[in-house]
XYZ file of C-alpha atoms in Angstrom:
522
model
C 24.030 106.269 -61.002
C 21.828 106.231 -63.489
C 24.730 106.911 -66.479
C 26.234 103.647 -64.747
C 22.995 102.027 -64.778
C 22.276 102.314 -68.284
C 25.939 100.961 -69.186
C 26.109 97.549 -71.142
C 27.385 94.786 -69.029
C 30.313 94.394 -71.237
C 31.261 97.748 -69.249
C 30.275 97.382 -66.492
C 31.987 94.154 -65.571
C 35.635 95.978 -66.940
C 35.302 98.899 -65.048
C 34.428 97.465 -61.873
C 37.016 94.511 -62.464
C 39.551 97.268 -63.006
C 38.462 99.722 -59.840
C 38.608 96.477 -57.807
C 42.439 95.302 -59.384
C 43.737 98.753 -58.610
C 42.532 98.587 -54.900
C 43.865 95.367 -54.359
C 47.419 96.266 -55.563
C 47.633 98.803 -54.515
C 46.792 97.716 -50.848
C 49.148 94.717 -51.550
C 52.275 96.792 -52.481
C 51.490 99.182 -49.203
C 50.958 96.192 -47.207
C 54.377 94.172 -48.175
C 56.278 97.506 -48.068
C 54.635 97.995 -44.224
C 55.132 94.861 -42.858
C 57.303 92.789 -44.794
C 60.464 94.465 -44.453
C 61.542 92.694 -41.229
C 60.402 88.915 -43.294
C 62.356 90.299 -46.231
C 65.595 91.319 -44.290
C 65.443 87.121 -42.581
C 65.328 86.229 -45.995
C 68.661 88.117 -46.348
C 69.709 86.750 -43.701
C 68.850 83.208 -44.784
C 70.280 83.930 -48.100
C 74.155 85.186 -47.024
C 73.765 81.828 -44.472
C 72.572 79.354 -47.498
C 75.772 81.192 -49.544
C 78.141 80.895 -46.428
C 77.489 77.523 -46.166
C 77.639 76.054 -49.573
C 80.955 77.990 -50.013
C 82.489 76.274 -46.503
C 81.492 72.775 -47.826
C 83.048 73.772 -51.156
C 86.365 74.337 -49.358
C 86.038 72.317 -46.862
C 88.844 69.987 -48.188
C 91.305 72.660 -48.554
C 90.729 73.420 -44.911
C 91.255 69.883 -43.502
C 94.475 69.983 -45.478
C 95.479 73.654 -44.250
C 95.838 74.955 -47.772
C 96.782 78.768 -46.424
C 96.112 79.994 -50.067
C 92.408 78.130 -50.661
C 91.487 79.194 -47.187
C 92.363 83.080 -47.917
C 90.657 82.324 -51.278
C 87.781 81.270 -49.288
C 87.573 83.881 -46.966
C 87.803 86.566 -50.087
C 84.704 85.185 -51.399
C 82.314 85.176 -48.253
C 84.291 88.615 -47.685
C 82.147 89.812 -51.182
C 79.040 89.182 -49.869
C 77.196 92.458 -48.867
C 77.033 93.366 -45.183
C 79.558 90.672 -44.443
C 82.201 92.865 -42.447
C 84.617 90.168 -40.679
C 85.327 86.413 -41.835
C 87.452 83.602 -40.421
C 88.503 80.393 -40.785
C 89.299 77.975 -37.653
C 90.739 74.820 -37.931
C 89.396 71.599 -36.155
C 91.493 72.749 -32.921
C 89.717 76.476 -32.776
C 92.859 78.406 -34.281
C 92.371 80.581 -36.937
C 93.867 79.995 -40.065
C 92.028 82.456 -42.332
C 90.606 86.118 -41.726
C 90.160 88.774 -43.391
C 91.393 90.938 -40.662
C 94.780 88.843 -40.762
C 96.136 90.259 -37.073
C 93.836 87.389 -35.856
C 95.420 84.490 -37.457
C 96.676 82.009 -35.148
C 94.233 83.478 -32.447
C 90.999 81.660 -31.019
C 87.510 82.765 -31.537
C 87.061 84.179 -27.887
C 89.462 87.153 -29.462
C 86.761 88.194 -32.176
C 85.210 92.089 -32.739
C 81.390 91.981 -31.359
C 80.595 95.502 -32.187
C 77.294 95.380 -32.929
C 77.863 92.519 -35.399
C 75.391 89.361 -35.955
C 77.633 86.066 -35.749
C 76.904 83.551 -38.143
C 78.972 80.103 -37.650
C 78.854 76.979 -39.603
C 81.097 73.769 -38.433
C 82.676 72.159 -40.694
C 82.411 67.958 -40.201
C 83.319 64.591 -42.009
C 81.103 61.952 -40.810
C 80.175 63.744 -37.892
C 83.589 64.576 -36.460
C 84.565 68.359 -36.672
C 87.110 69.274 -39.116
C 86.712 72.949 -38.803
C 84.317 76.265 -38.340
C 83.689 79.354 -40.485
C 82.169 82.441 -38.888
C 80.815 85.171 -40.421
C 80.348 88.626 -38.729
C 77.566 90.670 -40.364
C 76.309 93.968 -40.105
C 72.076 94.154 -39.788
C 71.782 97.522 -40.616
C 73.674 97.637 -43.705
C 71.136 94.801 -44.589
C 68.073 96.605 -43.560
C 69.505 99.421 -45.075
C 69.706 97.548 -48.652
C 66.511 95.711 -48.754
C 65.031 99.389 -48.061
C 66.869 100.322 -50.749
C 65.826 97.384 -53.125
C 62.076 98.277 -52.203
C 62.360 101.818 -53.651
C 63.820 100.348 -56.763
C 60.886 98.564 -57.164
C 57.904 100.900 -56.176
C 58.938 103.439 -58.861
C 58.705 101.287 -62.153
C 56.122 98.988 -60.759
C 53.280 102.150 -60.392
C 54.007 101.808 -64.640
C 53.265 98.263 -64.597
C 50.412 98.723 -62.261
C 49.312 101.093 -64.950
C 49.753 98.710 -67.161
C 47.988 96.215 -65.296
C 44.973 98.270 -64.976
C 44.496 98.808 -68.512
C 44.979 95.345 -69.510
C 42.889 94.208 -66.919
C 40.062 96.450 -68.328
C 40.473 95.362 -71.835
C 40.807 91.797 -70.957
C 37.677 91.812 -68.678
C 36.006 93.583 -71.687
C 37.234 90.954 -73.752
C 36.051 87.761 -71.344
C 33.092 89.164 -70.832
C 32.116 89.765 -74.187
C 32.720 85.924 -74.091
C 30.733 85.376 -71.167
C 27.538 88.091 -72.268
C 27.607 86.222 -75.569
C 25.699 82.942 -75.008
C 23.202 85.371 -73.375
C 22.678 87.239 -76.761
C 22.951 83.846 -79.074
C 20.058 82.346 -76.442
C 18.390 85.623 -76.851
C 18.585 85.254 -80.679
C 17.393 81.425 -80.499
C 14.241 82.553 -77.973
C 13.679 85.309 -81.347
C 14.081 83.270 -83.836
C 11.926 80.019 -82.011
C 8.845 82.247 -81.952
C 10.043 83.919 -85.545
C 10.093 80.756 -87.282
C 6.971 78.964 -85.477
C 7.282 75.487 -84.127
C 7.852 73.149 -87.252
C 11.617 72.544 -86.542
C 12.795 73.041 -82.915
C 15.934 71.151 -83.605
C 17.411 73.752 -85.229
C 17.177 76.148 -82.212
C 19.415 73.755 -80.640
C 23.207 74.298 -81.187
C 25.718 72.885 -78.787
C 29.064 70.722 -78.352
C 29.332 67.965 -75.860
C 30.509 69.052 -72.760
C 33.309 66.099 -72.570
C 35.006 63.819 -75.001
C 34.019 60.626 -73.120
C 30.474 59.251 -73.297
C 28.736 59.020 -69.865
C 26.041 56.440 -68.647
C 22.976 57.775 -67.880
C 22.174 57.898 -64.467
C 18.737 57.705 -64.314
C 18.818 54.937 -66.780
C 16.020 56.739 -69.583
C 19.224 56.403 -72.067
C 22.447 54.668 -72.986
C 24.379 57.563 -72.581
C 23.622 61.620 -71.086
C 23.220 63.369 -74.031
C 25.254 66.786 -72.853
C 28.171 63.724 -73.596
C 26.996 62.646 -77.096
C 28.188 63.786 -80.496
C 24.070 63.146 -81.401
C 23.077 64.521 -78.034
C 20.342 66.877 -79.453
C 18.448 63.681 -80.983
C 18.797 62.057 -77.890
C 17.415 65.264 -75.711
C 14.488 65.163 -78.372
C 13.547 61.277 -77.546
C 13.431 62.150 -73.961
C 10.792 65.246 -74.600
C 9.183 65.928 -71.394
C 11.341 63.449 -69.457
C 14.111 65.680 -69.896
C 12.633 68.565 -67.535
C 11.966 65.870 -64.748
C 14.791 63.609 -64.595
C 17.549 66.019 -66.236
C 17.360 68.654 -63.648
C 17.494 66.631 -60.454
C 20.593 64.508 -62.164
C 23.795 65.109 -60.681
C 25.570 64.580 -63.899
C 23.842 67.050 -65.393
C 24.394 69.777 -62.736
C 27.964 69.150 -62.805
C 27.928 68.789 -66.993
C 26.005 72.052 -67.386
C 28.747 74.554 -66.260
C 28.227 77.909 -64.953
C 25.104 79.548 -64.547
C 24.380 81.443 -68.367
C 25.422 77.697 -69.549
C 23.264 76.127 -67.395
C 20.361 78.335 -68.852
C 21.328 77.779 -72.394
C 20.505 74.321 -71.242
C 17.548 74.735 -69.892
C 16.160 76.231 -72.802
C 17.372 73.342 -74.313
C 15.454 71.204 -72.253
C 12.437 73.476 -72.468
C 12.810 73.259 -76.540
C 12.729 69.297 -76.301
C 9.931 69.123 -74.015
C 7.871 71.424 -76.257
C 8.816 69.319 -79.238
C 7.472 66.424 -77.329
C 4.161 68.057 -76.374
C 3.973 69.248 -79.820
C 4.344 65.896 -81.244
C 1.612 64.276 -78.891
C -0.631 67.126 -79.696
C -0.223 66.240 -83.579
C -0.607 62.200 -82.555
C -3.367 62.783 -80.414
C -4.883 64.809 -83.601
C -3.788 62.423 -85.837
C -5.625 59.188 -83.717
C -8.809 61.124 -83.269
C -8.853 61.876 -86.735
C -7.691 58.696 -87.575
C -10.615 56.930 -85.406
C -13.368 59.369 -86.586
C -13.008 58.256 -90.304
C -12.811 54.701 -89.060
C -15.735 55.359 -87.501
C -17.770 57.134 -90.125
C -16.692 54.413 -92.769
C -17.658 51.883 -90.674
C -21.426 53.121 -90.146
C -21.240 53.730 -94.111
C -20.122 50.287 -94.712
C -22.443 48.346 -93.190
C -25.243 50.234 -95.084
C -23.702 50.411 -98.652
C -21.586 47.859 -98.818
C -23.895 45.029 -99.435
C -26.176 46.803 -102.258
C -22.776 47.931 -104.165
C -20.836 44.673 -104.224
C -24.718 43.361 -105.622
C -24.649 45.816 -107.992
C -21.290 45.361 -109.095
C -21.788 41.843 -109.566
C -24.468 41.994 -112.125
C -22.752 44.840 -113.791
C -19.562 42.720 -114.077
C -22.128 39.614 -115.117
C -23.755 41.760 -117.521
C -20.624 43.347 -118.990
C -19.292 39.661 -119.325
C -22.436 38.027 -121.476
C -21.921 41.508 -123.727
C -18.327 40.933 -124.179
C -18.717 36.915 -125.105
C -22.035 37.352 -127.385
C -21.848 40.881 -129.505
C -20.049 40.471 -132.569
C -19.937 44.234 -132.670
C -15.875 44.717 -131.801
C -16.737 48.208 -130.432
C -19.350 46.808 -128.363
C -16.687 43.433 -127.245
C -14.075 46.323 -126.109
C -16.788 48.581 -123.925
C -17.994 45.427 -122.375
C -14.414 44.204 -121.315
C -13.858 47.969 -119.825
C -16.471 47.700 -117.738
C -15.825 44.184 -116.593
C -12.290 45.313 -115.622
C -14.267 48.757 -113.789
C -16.231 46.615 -111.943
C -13.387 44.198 -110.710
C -11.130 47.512 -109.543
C -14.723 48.877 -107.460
C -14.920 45.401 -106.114
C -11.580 45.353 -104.792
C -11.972 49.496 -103.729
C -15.110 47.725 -101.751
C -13.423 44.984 -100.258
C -10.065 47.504 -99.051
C -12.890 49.538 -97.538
C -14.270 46.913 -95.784
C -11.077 45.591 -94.486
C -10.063 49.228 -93.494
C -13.141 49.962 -91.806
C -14.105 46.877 -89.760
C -12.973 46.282 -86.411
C -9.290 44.548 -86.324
C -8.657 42.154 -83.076
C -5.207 41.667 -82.788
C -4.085 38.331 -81.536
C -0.631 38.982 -79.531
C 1.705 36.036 -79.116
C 5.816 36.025 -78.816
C 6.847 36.268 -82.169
C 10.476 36.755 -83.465
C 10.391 39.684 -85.534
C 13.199 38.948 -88.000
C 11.272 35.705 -88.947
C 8.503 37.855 -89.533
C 10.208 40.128 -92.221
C 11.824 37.425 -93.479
C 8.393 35.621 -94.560
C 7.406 38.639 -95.802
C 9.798 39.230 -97.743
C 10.217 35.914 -99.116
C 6.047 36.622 -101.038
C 7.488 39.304 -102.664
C 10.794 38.633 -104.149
C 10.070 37.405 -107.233
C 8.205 40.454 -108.002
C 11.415 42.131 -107.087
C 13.513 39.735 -109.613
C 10.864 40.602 -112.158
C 11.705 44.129 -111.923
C 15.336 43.460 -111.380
C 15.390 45.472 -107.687
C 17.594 44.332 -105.334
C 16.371 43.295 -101.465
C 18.989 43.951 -98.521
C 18.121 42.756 -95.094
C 19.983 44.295 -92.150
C 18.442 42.519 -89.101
C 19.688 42.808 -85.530
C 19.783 39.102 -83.931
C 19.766 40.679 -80.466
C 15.951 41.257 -80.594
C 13.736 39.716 -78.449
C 10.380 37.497 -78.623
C 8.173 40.444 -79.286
C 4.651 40.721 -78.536
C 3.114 41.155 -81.760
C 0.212 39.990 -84.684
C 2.322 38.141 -86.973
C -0.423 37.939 -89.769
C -0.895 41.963 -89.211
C 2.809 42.601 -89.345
C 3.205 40.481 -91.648
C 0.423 42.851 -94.033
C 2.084 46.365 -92.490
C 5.292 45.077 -94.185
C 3.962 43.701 -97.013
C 2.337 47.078 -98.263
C 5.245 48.428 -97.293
C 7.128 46.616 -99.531
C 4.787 47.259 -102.632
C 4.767 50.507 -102.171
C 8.343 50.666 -102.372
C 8.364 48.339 -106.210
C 5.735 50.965 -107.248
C 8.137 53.633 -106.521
C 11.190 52.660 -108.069
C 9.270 51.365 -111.189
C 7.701 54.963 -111.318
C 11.387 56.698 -111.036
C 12.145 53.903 -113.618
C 15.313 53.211 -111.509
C 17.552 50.787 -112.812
C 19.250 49.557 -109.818
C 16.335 49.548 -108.116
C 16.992 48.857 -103.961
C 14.913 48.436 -101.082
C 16.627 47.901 -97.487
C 14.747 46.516 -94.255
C 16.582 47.071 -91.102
C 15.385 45.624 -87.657
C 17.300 47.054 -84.713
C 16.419 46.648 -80.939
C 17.105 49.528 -78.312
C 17.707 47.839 -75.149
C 17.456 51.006 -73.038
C 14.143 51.901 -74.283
C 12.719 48.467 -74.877
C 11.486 49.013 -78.196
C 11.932 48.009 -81.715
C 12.869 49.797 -85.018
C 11.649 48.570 -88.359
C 12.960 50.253 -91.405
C 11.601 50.187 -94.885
C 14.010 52.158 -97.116
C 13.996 52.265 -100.940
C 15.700 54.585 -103.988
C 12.615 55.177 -105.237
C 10.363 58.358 -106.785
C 10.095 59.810 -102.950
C 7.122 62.013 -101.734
C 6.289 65.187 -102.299
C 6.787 67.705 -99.008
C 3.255 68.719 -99.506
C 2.048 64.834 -99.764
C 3.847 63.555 -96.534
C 0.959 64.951 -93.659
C -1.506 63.404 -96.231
C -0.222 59.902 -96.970
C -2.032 58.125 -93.809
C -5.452 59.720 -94.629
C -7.523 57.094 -95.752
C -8.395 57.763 -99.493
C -5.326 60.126 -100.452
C -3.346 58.821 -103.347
C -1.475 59.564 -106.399
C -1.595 56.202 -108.246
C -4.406 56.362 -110.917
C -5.847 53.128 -109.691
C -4.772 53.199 -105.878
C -7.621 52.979 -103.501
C -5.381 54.999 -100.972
C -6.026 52.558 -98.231
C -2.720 50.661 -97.665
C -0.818 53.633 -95.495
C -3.966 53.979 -93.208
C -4.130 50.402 -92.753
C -0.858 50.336 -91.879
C -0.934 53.347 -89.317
C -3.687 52.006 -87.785
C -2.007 48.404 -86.928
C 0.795 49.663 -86.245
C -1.326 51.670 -83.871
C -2.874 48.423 -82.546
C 0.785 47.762 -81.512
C 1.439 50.888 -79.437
C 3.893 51.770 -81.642
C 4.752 54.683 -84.079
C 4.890 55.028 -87.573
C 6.714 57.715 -89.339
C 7.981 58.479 -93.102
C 11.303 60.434 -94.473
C 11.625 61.290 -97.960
C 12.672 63.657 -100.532
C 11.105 63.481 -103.917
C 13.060 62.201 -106.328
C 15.767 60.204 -104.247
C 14.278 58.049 -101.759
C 11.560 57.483 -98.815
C 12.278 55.632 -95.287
C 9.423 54.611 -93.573
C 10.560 53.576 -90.249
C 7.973 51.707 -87.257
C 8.750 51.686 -83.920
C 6.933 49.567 -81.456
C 7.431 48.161 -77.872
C 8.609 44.600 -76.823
C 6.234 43.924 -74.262
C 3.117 46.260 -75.053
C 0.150 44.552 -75.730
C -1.478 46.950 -77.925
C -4.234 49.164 -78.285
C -8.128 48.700 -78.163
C -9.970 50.960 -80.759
């Protein structure tokens, strides 16, 4: 037992399939031979009736007719048929006019041999009335006798094929189930290489083809369509995160979509990957909020107390630096006070992007058609693009719905947006510069998606978890305020904002907000 035990299940399954394949025929071949030789012989039986007949309708004209030398023709051929001992032919007045014992031609049927014959008779008829009879003496022993006979013939070659049976029954099990075992082992590898490769990219533990060609409605309504249907189902899995392990499991379409039970764990893992992803995420969000609200918070203490005596100070530096620059006839001197004049504007501004960063913003939320909004946006900014010769495409869904939303705020989120984009392809020194804003509304999730895509320098992989910490940048004179500002109304708006780049080719920055939210309070 314990030999057996320690066998893989590849094994196990073929040997067990094959012990329980032998059995059965086995059992079956005893079983027909025991007691199916009586259903066997009726189907004999059945079989020389079905022949006698078919032959008696085939002659039947000849027999209407009397033709002597059909009729003996007749009676040859049903005389051929094994176990068939006496035949005759009667016209439609009872006399015979065929036999193949020919001392009873011209007689009546009450003259025939019984023996222990079985009588067969078919009447002959055209349209109903009878034209004629055939009957058929038989012997049943013969025909016991030869299906016996027949069975033999059979038992002896098919113990090879039962042979034969066994072993390919054995190697095909071994075969299916290595089919069957495998999506264990590949699930096994995935659970490996999940914990292997940490947490960073849980998509690609997730490999699997839809489970039918035709896209199904979701049930529950959390998507457009299931996503075991969907070419793009593991992106869809991922948006439904934790929703997945609630709604997914108690959906009929799911159960049924699934399959057996090792595919319906595959899928659960699945599910268990996405919902992981999605606690991830909120883990990183929630970190990235408080962090978010704790420089907010410090700045803002800070502000209130510096603020003031720097933008003083600056002031009379950039006054002083100005009466230098206008009254020294020293050019040295002229060119030190200009540099500081132009210091003192960029720490003004740095002052006044701090300020704006760190004070409290009140959102005013009104119905506001969102394409109208990027379009006004836009419309500041594209001369600078002409200047720079970069080309604008809008791609904006006219399905989207008043939105609940700060225009003026939105209006700055794109905005900055936008410039940073100009700065980028200027840097790469691009010369057909492009920058694409796509709107697009998902009905089934009641949210928004606002795209701001350009062919620009990109970001650096080891920049992108810095580029929404207030301060970061890597312009000489940026004050690395404009991606904060825009994380945190976007924030405001209960939405999302995330970036996609790769350095050197492009960056996507794409928003995602709801239609009805009202926003946050921070």
């Amino acid at each position: 037992m314990t030999y057996l035990r320690n066998l893989s299940i590849k094994l196990k399954t073929s040997i067990s399939t094959s012990v329980y394949i032998l059995i059965v025929l086995v059992g079956s071949i005893l079983f027909t031979v025991n007691n199916f030789t009586e259903r066997l012989i009726q189907d004999r039986i059945q079989s020389l009736e079905e022949n006698v007949k078919n032959l008696s309708e085939s002659y039947k004209e000849k027999i209407i007719v009397n033709n002597l030398e059909k009729v003996d023709e007749l009676v040859n051929f049903i005389k051929s048929i094994k176990s068939v001992k006496e035949v005759f032919v009667l016209n439609k007045d009872g006399t015979v006019i065929g036999s193949s014992d020919l001392t009873f031609l011209g007689k009546n049927e009450v003259s025939f041999p019984t023996k222990n014959f079985k009588k067969f008779e078919y009447n002959l008829s055209v349209e109903k009335e009878p034209v004629g009879k055939v009957v058929v003496l038989y012997d049943l022993a013969d025909l016991k006798a030869e299906v016996l006979s027949d069975i033999k013939k059979v038992i002896y070659p098919l113990s090879f094929i039962v042979g034969f049976i066994i072993l390919a029954s054995f190697l095909g099990t071994f075969l299916i189930s290595t089919v069957l075992v495998n999506p264990l082992v590949n699930l096994q590898k995935s659970i490996v290489n999940l914990f292997v490769a940490g947490f960073e990219n849980l998509k690609k533990s997730i490999d699997f083809k839809p489970a039918t060609k035709s896209d199904l409605k979701c049930v529950k309504g959390l998507t457009e369509n299931c996503w075991l249907s969907q070419k793009g189902g593991v992106d869809t899995l991922f948006y439904l995160g934790d929703k997945a392990v609630k709604e997914c499991s108690k959906c009929d379409v799911f159960a049924k979509l699934s399959g057996d039970e090792i595919e319906k764990l595959s899928y659960s893992f699945y599910v268990m990957v996405a919902s992981l992803n999605d606690y991830i995420q909120k883990l990183e969000e929630a970190y990235r909020e408080r962090e978010t609200l704790s420089c907010m918070a410090a700045m803002g203490e800070m502000s209130a107390k510096i603020a003031h005596e720097i933008k003083n100070a600056l002031y009379s530096i950039s006054n002083a630096a100005n009466y230098i620059k206008n009254n020294s006839n020293d050019k040295i001197i002229r060119e030190f006070g200009k540099i500081i004049k132009e210091e003192s504007y960029r720490l003004n501004d740095m002052t006044v992007s701090f300020l704006n960063f760190s004070k409290l913003i009140e959102p005013k939320f009104t119905y506001e058609d969102i394409n109208k909004v990027v379009e006004n946006s836009v419309s500041l900014l594209m001369y600078d693009c002409e200047d720079y010769g970069i080309k604008m495409e809008l791609e904006l869904d006219k399905n989207i719905p008043p939105t609940l939303i700060d225009a003026n705020l939105m209006k700055q989120v794109l905005v900055n947006l936008v410039l940073n984009s100009i700065e980028a392809i200027n840097e790469k020194k691009h010369q057909n510069g492009l920058i694409k804003i796509t709107t697009k509304y998902l009905q089934d999730r009641k949210k928004i998606i606002i795209t701001v895509e350009d062919n620009g320098i990109g970001i650096k992989e080891e920049d992108k978890s810095k580029i929404f910490k207030p301060f970061f940048t890597t312009k000489p004179k940026g004050t690395g305020l404009g991606l904060p500002i825009v994380y945190k109304i976007i924030f405001l708006h209960g939405g999302t904002v995330n970036v996609e780049s790769v350095y050197g080719k492009y960056t996507k920055f794409t928003i995602e907000i709801p239609v009805e939210r009202s926003g946050r309070n921070v």
